[in-house]
């Protein structure tokens, strides 16, 4: 399978696309002014202890306070604060309630963001600090070595463990990444030295900087490409910025010089994402319906906690019998759903409603296809195929902000509901408002501002409205007003009174 990384550096946003056999499967982006925080390490201050939630809220400098659950409040770094004895810290590490007593308001802690803020929820924190490199992840104040489960060779695992024994000190834990396979002792020594230097810098900042502050930014684009995206099985990295390419090559010279030949500069006049057909794929993935090669289509609906995916046959009618038609559509859908989960970064609980199949062998075929396609996904996930409703259910870990939230804002008309009231419903709301307000505004003149389309409807049906009020009213059209909204101005009191009589 051919895999390519396409990097687009722009004035307002930077984007990275992963292509497998020329098909877009993953998309990463960073916009100017947007603060990505997953993996970042902060010095934060405890704001509130909430025993009922078994945790506390910390101010780490983001828009919302972040939640630290007591079981994630690792006491390894509390000695940095200097006002808690080590025996108390050790005892608290085994008891949520004891840990809750330690985390008092005003306490300063070193924490790392495990999950990004979503909706009205703040970030989720952990006290276990990890600093990722290309070949390993450094876990300060731990004494263990773990090797990625994706490293299957026992011989290679043994070799990697021997290397770590020569490299690490006993107060530093390591997780060996899949990228480490085949790399030498000198590669490990070089990266371990860099990671230790980063940790010492973080400790320094914790002591010398006032909270809240970011001690370590894990979302630098260059670091993300090097540590997470470039690997020896990648065929090429095509970049449309010479400066970014030069910086990337400079970093690779030190950590993985064998990958330098894979980095290429895109020199055509057309946009790089247009040349690779990526822009068109991005537009399609946000459509209400995603059409399959067979003629069927998918409908994907997202909420904060779950995602519902529905499979339909659409225009595909098959050639022989219903079961074969449905199975063909479902197999096609299983492949596309796995791609969209990676591409749109769908997370939380995911429910997939495939079209009903009567034969067990066909149900297993669809489930197997989906599971095999999801093996390409790097995000932790679990798939359950034995739903009593004959759906495939799965969970997928959320780390960063989902693609929909990144690309779209809530509609100012529907406020994210996806529907607006009918014109007659809006008019009824205004009439109910006037019934409630009538006795409080005798001999008044009310000016009712509505959306232009609602205004036209109101004027057409004005004769049907009850004019037997103690006040008079006039409708006024406002093109910029949200479709669902209305504003009412009292001429007598010279102020807006809409909110006084709304339910």
CSV table of C-alpha atoms in Angstrom, one decimal:
chain,number,residue,atom,x,y,z
A,1,UNK,CA,0.0,0.0,0.0
A,2,UNK,CA,1.3,3.4,-1.0
A,3,UNK,CA,1.2,6.0,1.8
A,4,UNK,CA,1.9,9.7,1.4
A,5,UNK,CA,1.9,12.7,3.7
A,6,UNK,CA,0.8,16.0,2.0
A,7,UNK,CA,1.6,19.2,4.0
A,8,UNK,CA,0.0,22.5,3.1
A,9,UNK,CA,1.4,25.6,4.9
A,10,UNK,CA,-0.9,28.6,4.6
A,11,UNK,CA,-1.3,32.1,6.0
A,12,UNK,CA,-4.3,31.2,8.2
A,13,UNK,CA,-4.1,27.5,8.7
A,14,UNK,CA,-1.7,24.6,8.2
A,15,UNK,CA,-3.0,21.2,7.1
A,16,UNK,CA,-1.6,17.7,6.8
A,17,UNK,CA,-3.3,14.9,4.8
A,18,UNK,CA,-2.5,11.2,4.9
A,19,UNK,CA,-3.2,9.4,1.7
A,20,UNK,CA,-3.4,5.6,1.4
A,21,UNK,CA,-3.3,4.5,-2.3
A,22,UNK,CA,-4.3,8.0,-3.3
A,23,UNK,CA,-7.3,8.0,-1.0
A,24,UNK,CA,-7.6,10.6,1.9
A,25,UNK,CA,-7.9,8.8,5.2
A,26,UNK,CA,-6.7,11.2,7.9
A,27,UNK,CA,-6.6,15.0,8.1
A,28,UNK,CA,-4.9,17.3,10.6
A,29,UNK,CA,-5.0,21.0,10.8
A,30,UNK,CA,-4.0,24.0,12.9
A,31,UNK,CA,-5.6,27.4,12.5
A,32,UNK,CA,-4.0,30.7,13.5
A,33,UNK,CA,-5.5,31.7,16.9
A,34,UNK,CA,-6.8,28.3,17.7
A,35,UNK,CA,-5.2,26.8,20.8
A,36,UNK,CA,-4.6,23.0,20.6
A,37,UNK,CA,-3.9,21.7,24.1
A,38,UNK,CA,-3.9,17.9,24.2
A,39,UNK,CA,-0.5,16.7,25.4
A,40,UNK,CA,0.5,20.2,26.6
A,41,UNK,CA,1.9,20.4,30.2
A,42,UNK,CA,0.8,23.2,32.5
A,43,UNK,CA,1.4,24.6,35.9
A,44,UNK,CA,-2.1,25.1,37.2
A,45,UNK,CA,-3.9,26.2,40.3
A,46,UNK,CA,-6.6,24.3,42.1
A,47,UNK,CA,-9.8,26.4,42.0
A,48,UNK,CA,-12.5,24.1,43.5
A,49,UNK,CA,-12.4,20.8,45.2
A,50,UNK,CA,-15.5,18.8,44.1
A,51,UNK,CA,-15.7,15.6,46.2
A,52,UNK,CA,-19.1,14.7,44.6
A,53,UNK,CA,-17.2,14.4,41.3
A,54,UNK,CA,-14.1,12.8,42.9
A,55,UNK,CA,-12.0,15.5,41.5
A,56,UNK,CA,-11.1,19.2,41.4
A,57,UNK,CA,-11.1,22.0,38.8
A,58,UNK,CA,-7.8,23.7,37.9
A,59,UNK,CA,-7.1,27.0,36.3
A,60,UNK,CA,-4.4,26.2,33.6
A,61,UNK,CA,-4.9,29.4,31.6
A,62,UNK,CA,-7.5,28.1,29.1
A,63,UNK,CA,-11.0,29.6,28.6
A,64,UNK,CA,-12.6,27.1,31.0
A,65,UNK,CA,-11.2,25.4,34.1
A,66,UNK,CA,-10.1,21.8,33.6
A,67,UNK,CA,-11.0,18.7,35.5
A,68,UNK,CA,-8.5,16.5,37.3
A,69,UNK,CA,-10.0,13.3,38.7
A,70,UNK,CA,-8.5,12.1,42.0
A,71,UNK,CA,-7.4,8.8,40.5
A,72,UNK,CA,-5.5,10.8,37.8
A,73,UNK,CA,-3.8,13.0,40.4
A,74,UNK,CA,-0.5,11.2,40.5
A,75,UNK,CA,1.5,12.4,43.5
A,76,UNK,CA,4.9,12.0,41.9
A,77,UNK,CA,5.5,15.7,41.3
A,78,UNK,CA,3.9,17.2,44.5
A,79,UNK,CA,7.3,17.4,46.1
A,80,UNK,CA,8.0,20.2,43.6
A,81,UNK,CA,5.6,22.4,45.6
A,82,UNK,CA,7.8,21.9,48.7
A,83,UNK,CA,5.1,22.2,51.5
A,84,UNK,CA,4.0,18.5,51.7
A,85,UNK,CA,6.0,15.8,53.4
A,86,UNK,CA,6.8,12.7,51.2
A,87,UNK,CA,5.1,10.2,53.6
A,88,UNK,CA,1.8,12.1,53.3
A,89,UNK,CA,2.1,12.2,49.5
A,90,UNK,CA,2.9,8.4,49.3
A,91,UNK,CA,-0.1,7.5,51.5
A,92,UNK,CA,-2.5,9.8,49.4
A,93,UNK,CA,-1.4,8.0,46.2
A,94,UNK,CA,-3.4,4.9,47.3
A,95,UNK,CA,-6.5,6.7,48.5
A,96,UNK,CA,-8.8,9.0,46.5
A,97,UNK,CA,-10.2,10.6,49.7
A,98,UNK,CA,-6.7,11.3,51.0
A,99,UNK,CA,-5.7,12.8,47.6
A,100,UNK,CA,-8.8,15.0,47.8
A,101,UNK,CA,-7.5,16.4,51.1
A,102,UNK,CA,-4.2,17.3,49.6
A,103,UNK,CA,-5.6,19.1,46.6
A,104,UNK,CA,-6.8,22.2,48.3
A,105,UNK,CA,-7.8,25.5,46.6
A,106,UNK,CA,-4.7,27.5,45.7
A,107,UNK,CA,-2.5,24.4,45.4
A,108,UNK,CA,-0.2,24.6,42.4
A,109,UNK,CA,0.2,21.4,40.3
A,110,UNK,CA,2.0,20.2,37.2
A,111,UNK,CA,-0.6,18.5,34.9
A,112,UNK,CA,-1.0,17.4,31.4
A,113,UNK,CA,-4.1,17.6,29.1
A,114,UNK,CA,-5.4,14.2,28.2
A,115,UNK,CA,-8.6,15.2,26.5
A,116,UNK,CA,-9.5,18.5,24.7
A,117,UNK,CA,-12.4,20.7,25.8
A,118,UNK,CA,-15.6,19.9,24.0
A,119,UNK,CA,-18.8,21.9,24.0
A,120,UNK,CA,-19.2,23.4,27.4
A,121,UNK,CA,-16.9,20.8,29.0
A,122,UNK,CA,-13.4,21.9,29.9
A,123,UNK,CA,-10.3,19.8,29.3
A,124,UNK,CA,-9.6,16.6,31.2
A,125,UNK,CA,-6.2,16.4,33.0
A,126,UNK,CA,-3.8,13.8,34.2
A,127,UNK,CA,-1.0,14.1,36.7
A,128,UNK,CA,1.0,11.4,35.0
A,129,UNK,CA,3.4,13.3,32.7
A,130,UNK,CA,4.7,11.9,29.4
A,131,UNK,CA,6.9,13.6,26.9
A,132,UNK,CA,6.8,11.9,23.4
A,133,UNK,CA,9.7,11.5,21.1
A,134,UNK,CA,9.9,9.7,17.8
A,135,UNK,CA,11.2,6.4,19.2
A,136,UNK,CA,10.2,6.6,22.8
A,137,UNK,CA,7.9,8.3,25.3
A,138,UNK,CA,9.6,9.6,28.5
A,139,UNK,CA,7.7,9.1,31.8
A,140,UNK,CA,9.4,11.1,34.5
A,141,UNK,CA,9.6,9.7,38.1
A,142,UNK,CA,8.8,6.1,37.0
A,143,UNK,CA,11.0,3.0,36.8
A,144,UNK,CA,9.7,0.8,34.1
A,145,UNK,CA,10.0,0.1,30.4
A,146,UNK,CA,7.1,-0.8,28.2
A,147,UNK,CA,7.1,-1.7,24.5
A,148,UNK,CA,4.3,-1.0,22.0
A,149,UNK,CA,2.0,-4.0,21.4
A,150,UNK,CA,2.4,-3.4,17.7
A,151,UNK,CA,5.9,-4.6,17.9
A,152,UNK,CA,5.2,-8.3,17.3
A,153,UNK,CA,8.8,-9.8,17.0
A,154,UNK,CA,10.0,-11.3,20.3
A,155,UNK,CA,13.6,-11.0,19.1
A,156,UNK,CA,13.1,-7.2,18.4
A,157,UNK,CA,11.5,-6.7,21.8
A,158,UNK,CA,14.5,-8.3,23.5
A,159,UNK,CA,16.9,-6.1,21.5
A,160,UNK,CA,15.0,-2.9,22.3
A,161,UNK,CA,14.9,-3.8,26.0
A,162,UNK,CA,18.7,-4.3,26.0
A,163,UNK,CA,19.2,-0.9,24.4
A,164,UNK,CA,16.9,0.8,27.0
A,165,UNK,CA,19.0,-0.7,29.8
A,166,UNK,CA,22.1,1.1,28.4
A,167,UNK,CA,20.3,4.4,27.9
A,168,UNK,CA,17.8,5.2,30.7
A,169,UNK,CA,18.3,6.2,34.3
A,170,UNK,CA,16.2,4.4,37.0
A,171,UNK,CA,14.0,7.4,37.8
A,172,UNK,CA,12.8,7.6,34.2
A,173,UNK,CA,10.2,5.3,32.7
A,174,UNK,CA,10.1,4.7,28.9
A,175,UNK,CA,7.5,3.5,26.5
A,176,UNK,CA,9.1,2.3,23.3
A,177,UNK,CA,7.1,3.2,20.2
A,178,UNK,CA,6.6,1.2,17.0
A,179,UNK,CA,8.9,3.7,15.1
A,180,UNK,CA,11.8,2.4,17.2
A,181,UNK,CA,11.9,-0.9,15.4
A,182,UNK,CA,15.3,-1.4,13.7
A,183,UNK,CA,16.9,1.7,15.1
A,184,UNK,CA,20.4,1.7,16.8
A,185,UNK,CA,21.7,2.5,20.3
A,186,UNK,CA,23.0,5.9,19.0
A,187,UNK,CA,19.5,6.9,17.8
A,188,UNK,CA,18.1,6.0,21.3
A,189,UNK,CA,20.9,7.9,23.1
A,190,UNK,CA,20.4,11.0,21.0
A,191,UNK,CA,16.7,11.1,21.5
A,192,UNK,CA,16.8,10.2,25.2
A,193,UNK,CA,19.2,13.1,25.8
A,194,UNK,CA,16.8,15.5,24.1
A,195,UNK,CA,13.8,14.2,26.1
A,196,UNK,CA,15.7,14.6,29.4
A,197,UNK,CA,16.7,18.1,28.4
A,198,UNK,CA,13.0,18.9,27.7
A,199,UNK,CA,12.0,17.5,31.2
A,200,UNK,CA,14.7,19.6,33.0
A,201,UNK,CA,13.4,22.7,31.2
A,202,UNK,CA,9.8,21.8,32.3
A,203,UNK,CA,11.0,21.4,35.9
A,204,UNK,CA,12.8,24.8,35.7
A,205,UNK,CA,9.8,26.6,34.4
A,206,UNK,CA,7.5,25.0,37.1
A,207,UNK,CA,9.7,26.5,39.8
A,208,UNK,CA,10.3,29.9,38.2
A,209,UNK,CA,7.1,30.7,36.4
A,210,UNK,CA,3.8,31.9,38.0
A,211,UNK,CA,0.6,29.8,37.5
A,212,UNK,CA,-1.3,29.4,35.3
A,213,UNK,CA,1.3,28.8,32.5
A,214,UNK,CA,2.1,26.4,29.7
A,215,UNK,CA,5.3,24.6,30.5
A,216,UNK,CA,5.5,22.5,27.4
A,217,UNK,CA,3.7,22.8,24.0
A,218,UNK,CA,3.1,19.4,22.4
A,219,UNK,CA,1.2,20.8,19.4
A,220,UNK,CA,3.9,22.4,17.4
A,221,UNK,CA,3.3,21.3,13.8
A,222,UNK,CA,6.9,20.4,13.1
A,223,UNK,CA,7.1,18.2,16.2
A,224,UNK,CA,3.8,16.5,15.4
A,225,UNK,CA,5.0,15.6,11.9
A,226,UNK,CA,8.3,14.2,13.1
A,227,UNK,CA,7.1,12.3,16.2
A,228,UNK,CA,3.7,11.0,15.1
A,229,UNK,CA,3.4,11.0,11.3
A,230,UNK,CA,6.7,10.3,9.6
A,231,UNK,CA,7.8,6.6,9.7
A,232,UNK,CA,9.9,4.2,7.6
A,233,UNK,CA,6.8,2.7,5.9
A,234,UNK,CA,5.8,6.1,4.6
A,235,UNK,CA,6.6,6.5,0.8
A,236,UNK,CA,6.9,10.3,0.7
A,237,UNK,CA,6.2,13.6,2.4
A,238,UNK,CA,5.3,16.3,0.0
A,239,UNK,CA,5.5,19.9,1.3
A,240,UNK,CA,4.5,23.2,-0.4
A,241,UNK,CA,6.7,25.4,1.8
A,242,UNK,CA,10.5,25.4,1.3
A,243,UNK,CA,11.0,26.9,4.8
A,244,UNK,CA,9.0,24.2,6.5
A,245,UNK,CA,10.7,21.5,4.4
A,246,UNK,CA,14.2,22.9,5.4
A,247,UNK,CA,13.2,22.9,9.1
A,248,UNK,CA,11.8,19.4,8.8
A,249,UNK,CA,14.9,18.1,7.1
A,250,UNK,CA,17.2,19.8,9.7
A,251,UNK,CA,15.3,18.0,12.5
A,252,UNK,CA,15.3,14.6,10.7
A,253,UNK,CA,19.1,14.8,10.2
A,254,UNK,CA,19.4,14.4,14.0
A,255,UNK,CA,16.6,11.8,14.8
A,256,UNK,CA,16.1,9.8,11.6
A,257,UNK,CA,18.5,10.7,8.7
A,258,UNK,CA,17.3,7.6,6.8
A,259,UNK,CA,14.0,9.4,6.2
A,260,UNK,CA,15.5,12.5,4.6
A,261,UNK,CA,15.1,11.2,1.0
A,262,UNK,CA,11.3,10.9,1.6
A,263,UNK,CA,10.8,14.7,2.1
A,264,UNK,CA,10.0,16.4,-1.2
A,265,UNK,CA,9.1,20.0,-2.2
A,266,UNK,CA,5.9,20.5,-4.2
A,267,UNK,CA,6.7,23.0,-7.0
A,268,UNK,CA,3.6,23.2,-9.2
A,269,UNK,CA,1.5,26.4,-9.6
A,270,UNK,CA,-1.8,24.8,-8.5
A,271,UNK,CA,-2.6,24.4,-4.8
A,272,UNK,CA,-1.2,21.2,-3.3
A,273,UNK,CA,-4.5,20.0,-1.9
A,274,UNK,CA,-6.2,20.7,-5.3
A,275,UNK,CA,-3.5,18.7,-7.1
A,276,UNK,CA,-4.0,15.7,-4.9
A,277,UNK,CA,-7.8,15.9,-5.0
A,278,UNK,CA,-7.9,16.6,-1.3
A,279,UNK,CA,-10.0,19.8,-1.3
A,280,UNK,CA,-12.8,18.0,-3.0
A,281,UNK,CA,-12.7,15.1,-0.5
A,282,UNK,CA,-12.9,17.6,2.4
A,283,UNK,CA,-16.0,19.2,0.9
A,284,UNK,CA,-17.7,15.8,0.4
A,285,UNK,CA,-17.0,14.5,3.9
A,286,UNK,CA,-19.3,17.2,5.5
A,287,UNK,CA,-22.2,16.5,3.2
A,288,UNK,CA,-25.5,15.4,4.7
A,289,UNK,CA,-25.2,12.2,2.6
A,290,UNK,CA,-22.0,10.4,1.8
A,291,UNK,CA,-22.4,8.3,-1.4
A,292,UNK,CA,-20.9,4.9,-1.8
A,293,UNK,CA,-19.4,3.4,-5.0
A,294,UNK,CA,-22.2,0.9,-5.0
A,295,UNK,CA,-24.9,3.6,-5.2
A,296,UNK,CA,-25.8,3.4,-1.5
A,297,UNK,CA,-25.2,6.3,1.0
A,298,UNK,CA,-24.3,7.0,4.6
A,299,UNK,CA,-25.9,9.5,7.0
A,300,UNK,CA,-23.7,10.5,9.9
A,301,UNK,CA,-25.2,12.4,12.8
A,302,UNK,CA,-23.0,13.7,15.7
A,303,UNK,CA,-23.8,14.7,19.3
A,304,UNK,CA,-21.4,15.6,22.1
A,305,UNK,CA,-21.4,12.0,23.5
A,306,UNK,CA,-22.2,9.7,20.5
A,307,UNK,CA,-22.3,9.3,16.8
A,308,UNK,CA,-25.1,7.6,14.8
A,309,UNK,CA,-24.3,6.2,11.3
A,310,UNK,CA,-27.1,4.9,9.1
A,311,UNK,CA,-26.5,2.9,5.9
A,312,UNK,CA,-29.0,3.1,3.0
A,313,UNK,CA,-29.1,1.2,-0.3
A,314,UNK,CA,-30.0,4.5,-2.2
A,315,UNK,CA,-30.0,4.0,-6.0
A,316,UNK,CA,-28.4,0.5,-5.8
A,317,UNK,CA,-30.9,-2.2,-6.6
A,318,UNK,CA,-28.6,-5.1,-7.3
A,319,UNK,CA,-28.9,-7.8,-9.9
A,320,UNK,CA,-30.1,-11.0,-8.2
A,321,UNK,CA,-31.7,-10.9,-4.8
A,322,UNK,CA,-32.3,-8.6,-1.9
A,323,UNK,CA,-29.8,-10.4,0.5
A,324,UNK,CA,-27.0,-10.0,-2.0
A,325,UNK,CA,-27.8,-6.4,-2.7
A,326,UNK,CA,-27.9,-5.5,1.0
A,327,UNK,CA,-24.6,-7.4,1.7
A,328,UNK,CA,-22.8,-5.6,-1.2
A,329,UNK,CA,-24.0,-2.3,0.1
A,330,UNK,CA,-23.0,-3.1,3.7
A,331,UNK,CA,-19.5,-4.3,2.8
A,332,UNK,CA,-19.0,-1.1,0.7
A,333,UNK,CA,-20.3,0.9,3.7
A,334,UNK,CA,-18.1,-0.8,6.2
A,335,UNK,CA,-15.0,0.3,4.3
A,336,UNK,CA,-16.2,3.9,3.9
A,337,UNK,CA,-17.4,4.2,7.5
A,338,UNK,CA,-13.9,3.1,8.8
A,339,UNK,CA,-12.4,5.7,6.6
A,340,UNK,CA,-14.8,8.5,7.7
A,341,UNK,CA,-14.2,7.6,11.4
A,342,UNK,CA,-10.5,8.3,10.9
A,343,UNK,CA,-11.0,11.2,8.6
A,344,UNK,CA,-13.6,13.1,10.6
A,345,UNK,CA,-12.0,11.9,13.9
A,346,UNK,CA,-15.3,10.6,15.2
A,347,UNK,CA,-15.1,9.7,18.9
A,348,UNK,CA,-17.1,8.6,21.9
A,349,UNK,CA,-19.8,6.0,21.4
A,350,UNK,CA,-20.4,5.1,17.8
A,351,UNK,CA,-23.5,3.2,16.7
A,352,UNK,CA,-23.6,1.8,13.1
A,353,UNK,CA,-26.9,0.8,11.7
A,354,UNK,CA,-26.2,-1.5,8.8
A,355,UNK,CA,-29.1,-2.7,6.6
A,356,UNK,CA,-30.6,-5.9,8.0
A,357,UNK,CA,-29.2,-9.1,6.7
A,358,UNK,CA,-30.9,-12.5,7.3
A,359,UNK,CA,-27.8,-14.8,6.9
A,360,UNK,CA,-25.3,-15.0,9.8
A,361,UNK,CA,-22.5,-15.6,7.3
A,362,UNK,CA,-23.2,-12.2,5.7
A,363,UNK,CA,-23.4,-10.4,9.0
A,364,UNK,CA,-20.0,-11.9,9.9
A,365,UNK,CA,-18.6,-10.8,6.5
A,366,UNK,CA,-19.6,-7.2,7.1
A,367,UNK,CA,-18.3,-7.1,10.7
A,368,UNK,CA,-14.9,-8.7,9.6
A,369,UNK,CA,-14.6,-6.1,6.8
A,370,UNK,CA,-15.1,-3.3,9.3
A,371,UNK,CA,-12.8,-4.7,11.9
A,372,UNK,CA,-10.0,-5.2,9.3
A,373,UNK,CA,-10.4,-1.6,8.0
A,374,UNK,CA,-10.3,-0.2,11.6
A,375,UNK,CA,-6.9,-1.9,12.2
A,376,UNK,CA,-5.4,0.9,10.3
A,377,UNK,CA,-6.6,3.4,13.0
A,378,UNK,CA,-4.0,4.5,15.5
A,379,UNK,CA,-6.6,5.9,18.0
A,380,UNK,CA,-7.5,3.4,20.8
A,381,UNK,CA,-10.9,1.9,20.1
A,382,UNK,CA,-13.1,-1.1,21.0
A,383,UNK,CA,-15.6,-2.8,18.6
A,384,UNK,CA,-18.6,-4.8,19.7
A,385,UNK,CA,-20.4,-6.8,17.0
A,386,UNK,CA,-23.0,-8.7,19.1
A,387,UNK,CA,-25.6,-6.0,19.6
A,388,UNK,CA,-29.1,-7.2,20.3
A,389,UNK,CA,-30.3,-4.6,17.7
A,390,UNK,CA,-28.0,-6.1,15.1
A,391,UNK,CA,-25.9,-2.9,15.0
A,392,UNK,CA,-22.1,-2.6,15.3
A,393,UNK,CA,-21.3,-0.6,18.4
A,394,UNK,CA,-17.9,0.8,19.2
A,395,UNK,CA,-16.1,3.3,21.4
A,396,UNK,CA,-13.2,5.5,20.2
A,397,UNK,CA,-11.0,7.6,22.5
A,398,UNK,CA,-11.3,11.4,22.1
A,399,UNK,CA,-8.2,13.4,22.4
A,400,UNK,CA,-8.4,16.5,20.2
A,401,UNK,CA,-11.4,18.6,19.0
A,402,UNK,CA,-13.5,16.8,16.4
A,403,UNK,CA,-13.4,17.9,12.8
A,404,UNK,CA,-17.0,19.3,12.7
A,405,UNK,CA,-16.3,21.7,15.7
A,406,UNK,CA,-13.0,22.8,14.0
A,407,UNK,CA,-14.6,23.6,10.6
A,408,UNK,CA,-18.0,24.9,11.6
A,409,UNK,CA,-19.7,27.3,14.0
A,410,UNK,CA,-23.3,26.9,15.3
A,411,UNK,CA,-25.8,28.5,12.9
A,412,UNK,CA,-27.0,31.8,14.3
A,413,UNK,CA,-30.5,30.9,13.0
A,414,UNK,CA,-31.0,27.4,14.5
A,415,UNK,CA,-28.3,27.7,17.2
A,416,UNK,CA,-27.0,24.2,16.3
A,417,UNK,CA,-30.3,22.4,16.4
A,418,UNK,CA,-30.3,21.9,12.6
A,419,UNK,CA,-33.9,23.1,12.2
A,420,UNK,CA,-35.7,26.4,12.5
A,421,UNK,CA,-39.3,27.1,13.5
A,422,UNK,CA,-41.9,27.5,10.8
A,423,UNK,CA,-43.1,31.0,10.0
A,424,UNK,CA,-46.5,30.3,11.5
A,425,UNK,CA,-44.9,29.0,14.7
A,426,UNK,CA,-42.8,32.2,15.1
A,427,UNK,CA,-46.0,34.2,14.6
A,428,UNK,CA,-47.8,32.1,17.3
A,429,UNK,CA,-44.9,32.8,19.7
A,430,UNK,CA,-45.3,36.6,19.1
A,431,UNK,CA,-49.1,36.3,19.7
A,432,UNK,CA,-48.6,34.4,23.0
A,433,UNK,CA,-46.0,37.1,24.0
A,434,UNK,CA,-48.6,39.9,23.3
A,435,UNK,CA,-51.3,38.0,25.3
A,436,UNK,CA,-48.9,38.0,28.3
A,437,UNK,CA,-47.9,41.6,27.9
A,438,UNK,CA,-51.3,43.1,27.2
A,439,UNK,CA,-52.3,44.3,30.7
A,440,UNK,CA,-48.9,45.9,31.4
A,441,UNK,CA,-48.8,48.1,28.3
A,442,UNK,CA,-52.1,50.0,27.8
A,443,UNK,CA,-52.1,52.8,25.3
A,444,UNK,CA,-48.6,51.8,24.1
A,445,UNK,CA,-47.2,51.3,20.6
A,446,UNK,CA,-45.1,48.2,20.1
A,447,UNK,CA,-42.6,47.8,17.3
A,448,UNK,CA,-42.0,44.1,16.4
A,449,UNK,CA,-38.8,43.4,14.6
A,450,UNK,CA,-38.6,40.1,12.7
A,451,UNK,CA,-36.6,38.4,9.9
A,452,UNK,CA,-37.5,39.6,6.4
A,453,UNK,CA,-39.2,36.3,5.5
A,454,UNK,CA,-41.2,36.2,8.7
A,455,UNK,CA,-42.2,39.9,8.1
A,456,UNK,CA,-43.6,39.0,4.7
A,457,UNK,CA,-45.6,36.1,6.1
A,458,UNK,CA,-46.9,38.3,9.0
A,459,UNK,CA,-48.1,41.0,6.6
A,460,UNK,CA,-49.9,38.4,4.5
A,461,UNK,CA,-51.7,37.1,7.6
A,462,UNK,CA,-52.2,40.4,9.5
A,463,UNK,CA,-55.9,40.3,9.0
A,464,UNK,CA,-56.1,37.0,10.8
A,465,UNK,CA,-54.5,38.4,14.0
A,466,UNK,CA,-56.5,39.7,16.9
A,467,UNK,CA,-56.3,43.5,17.0
A,468,UNK,CA,-58.3,43.8,20.2
A,469,UNK,CA,-55.3,44.6,22.4
A,470,UNK,CA,-54.8,47.6,24.7
A,471,UNK,CA,-51.9,48.6,22.6
A,472,UNK,CA,-51.2,48.9,18.9
A,473,UNK,CA,-48.4,47.1,17.1
A,474,UNK,CA,-46.4,47.3,13.9
A,475,UNK,CA,-44.1,44.8,12.2
A,476,UNK,CA,-40.7,45.8,11.1
A,477,UNK,CA,-38.4,43.8,8.8
A,478,UNK,CA,-34.7,43.2,9.7
A,479,UNK,CA,-32.6,41.3,7.2
A,480,UNK,CA,-29.8,40.5,9.7
A,481,UNK,CA,-32.1,39.1,12.3
A,482,UNK,CA,-31.9,35.3,13.0
A,483,UNK,CA,-34.9,33.5,11.5
A,484,UNK,CA,-36.2,32.2,14.9
A,485,UNK,CA,-35.8,35.5,16.8
A,486,UNK,CA,-38.0,38.6,17.3
A,487,UNK,CA,-37.5,41.8,19.2
A,488,UNK,CA,-40.2,44.1,20.6
A,489,UNK,CA,-39.6,47.8,21.3
A,490,UNK,CA,-42.0,49.9,23.4
A,491,UNK,CA,-42.4,53.5,22.1
A,492,UNK,CA,-43.9,54.6,25.4
A,493,UNK,CA,-40.9,53.4,27.6
A,494,UNK,CA,-38.4,53.8,24.8
A,495,UNK,CA,-36.7,50.4,25.4
A,496,UNK,CA,-36.8,46.8,24.3
A,497,UNK,CA,-39.2,44.7,26.4
A,498,UNK,CA,-38.9,41.3,24.7
A,499,UNK,CA,-37.4,39.4,27.6
A,500,UNK,CA,-40.0,40.6,30.1
A,501,UNK,CA,-42.8,38.3,28.8
A,502,UNK,CA,-40.9,35.5,27.1
A,503,UNK,CA,-41.5,32.0,28.7
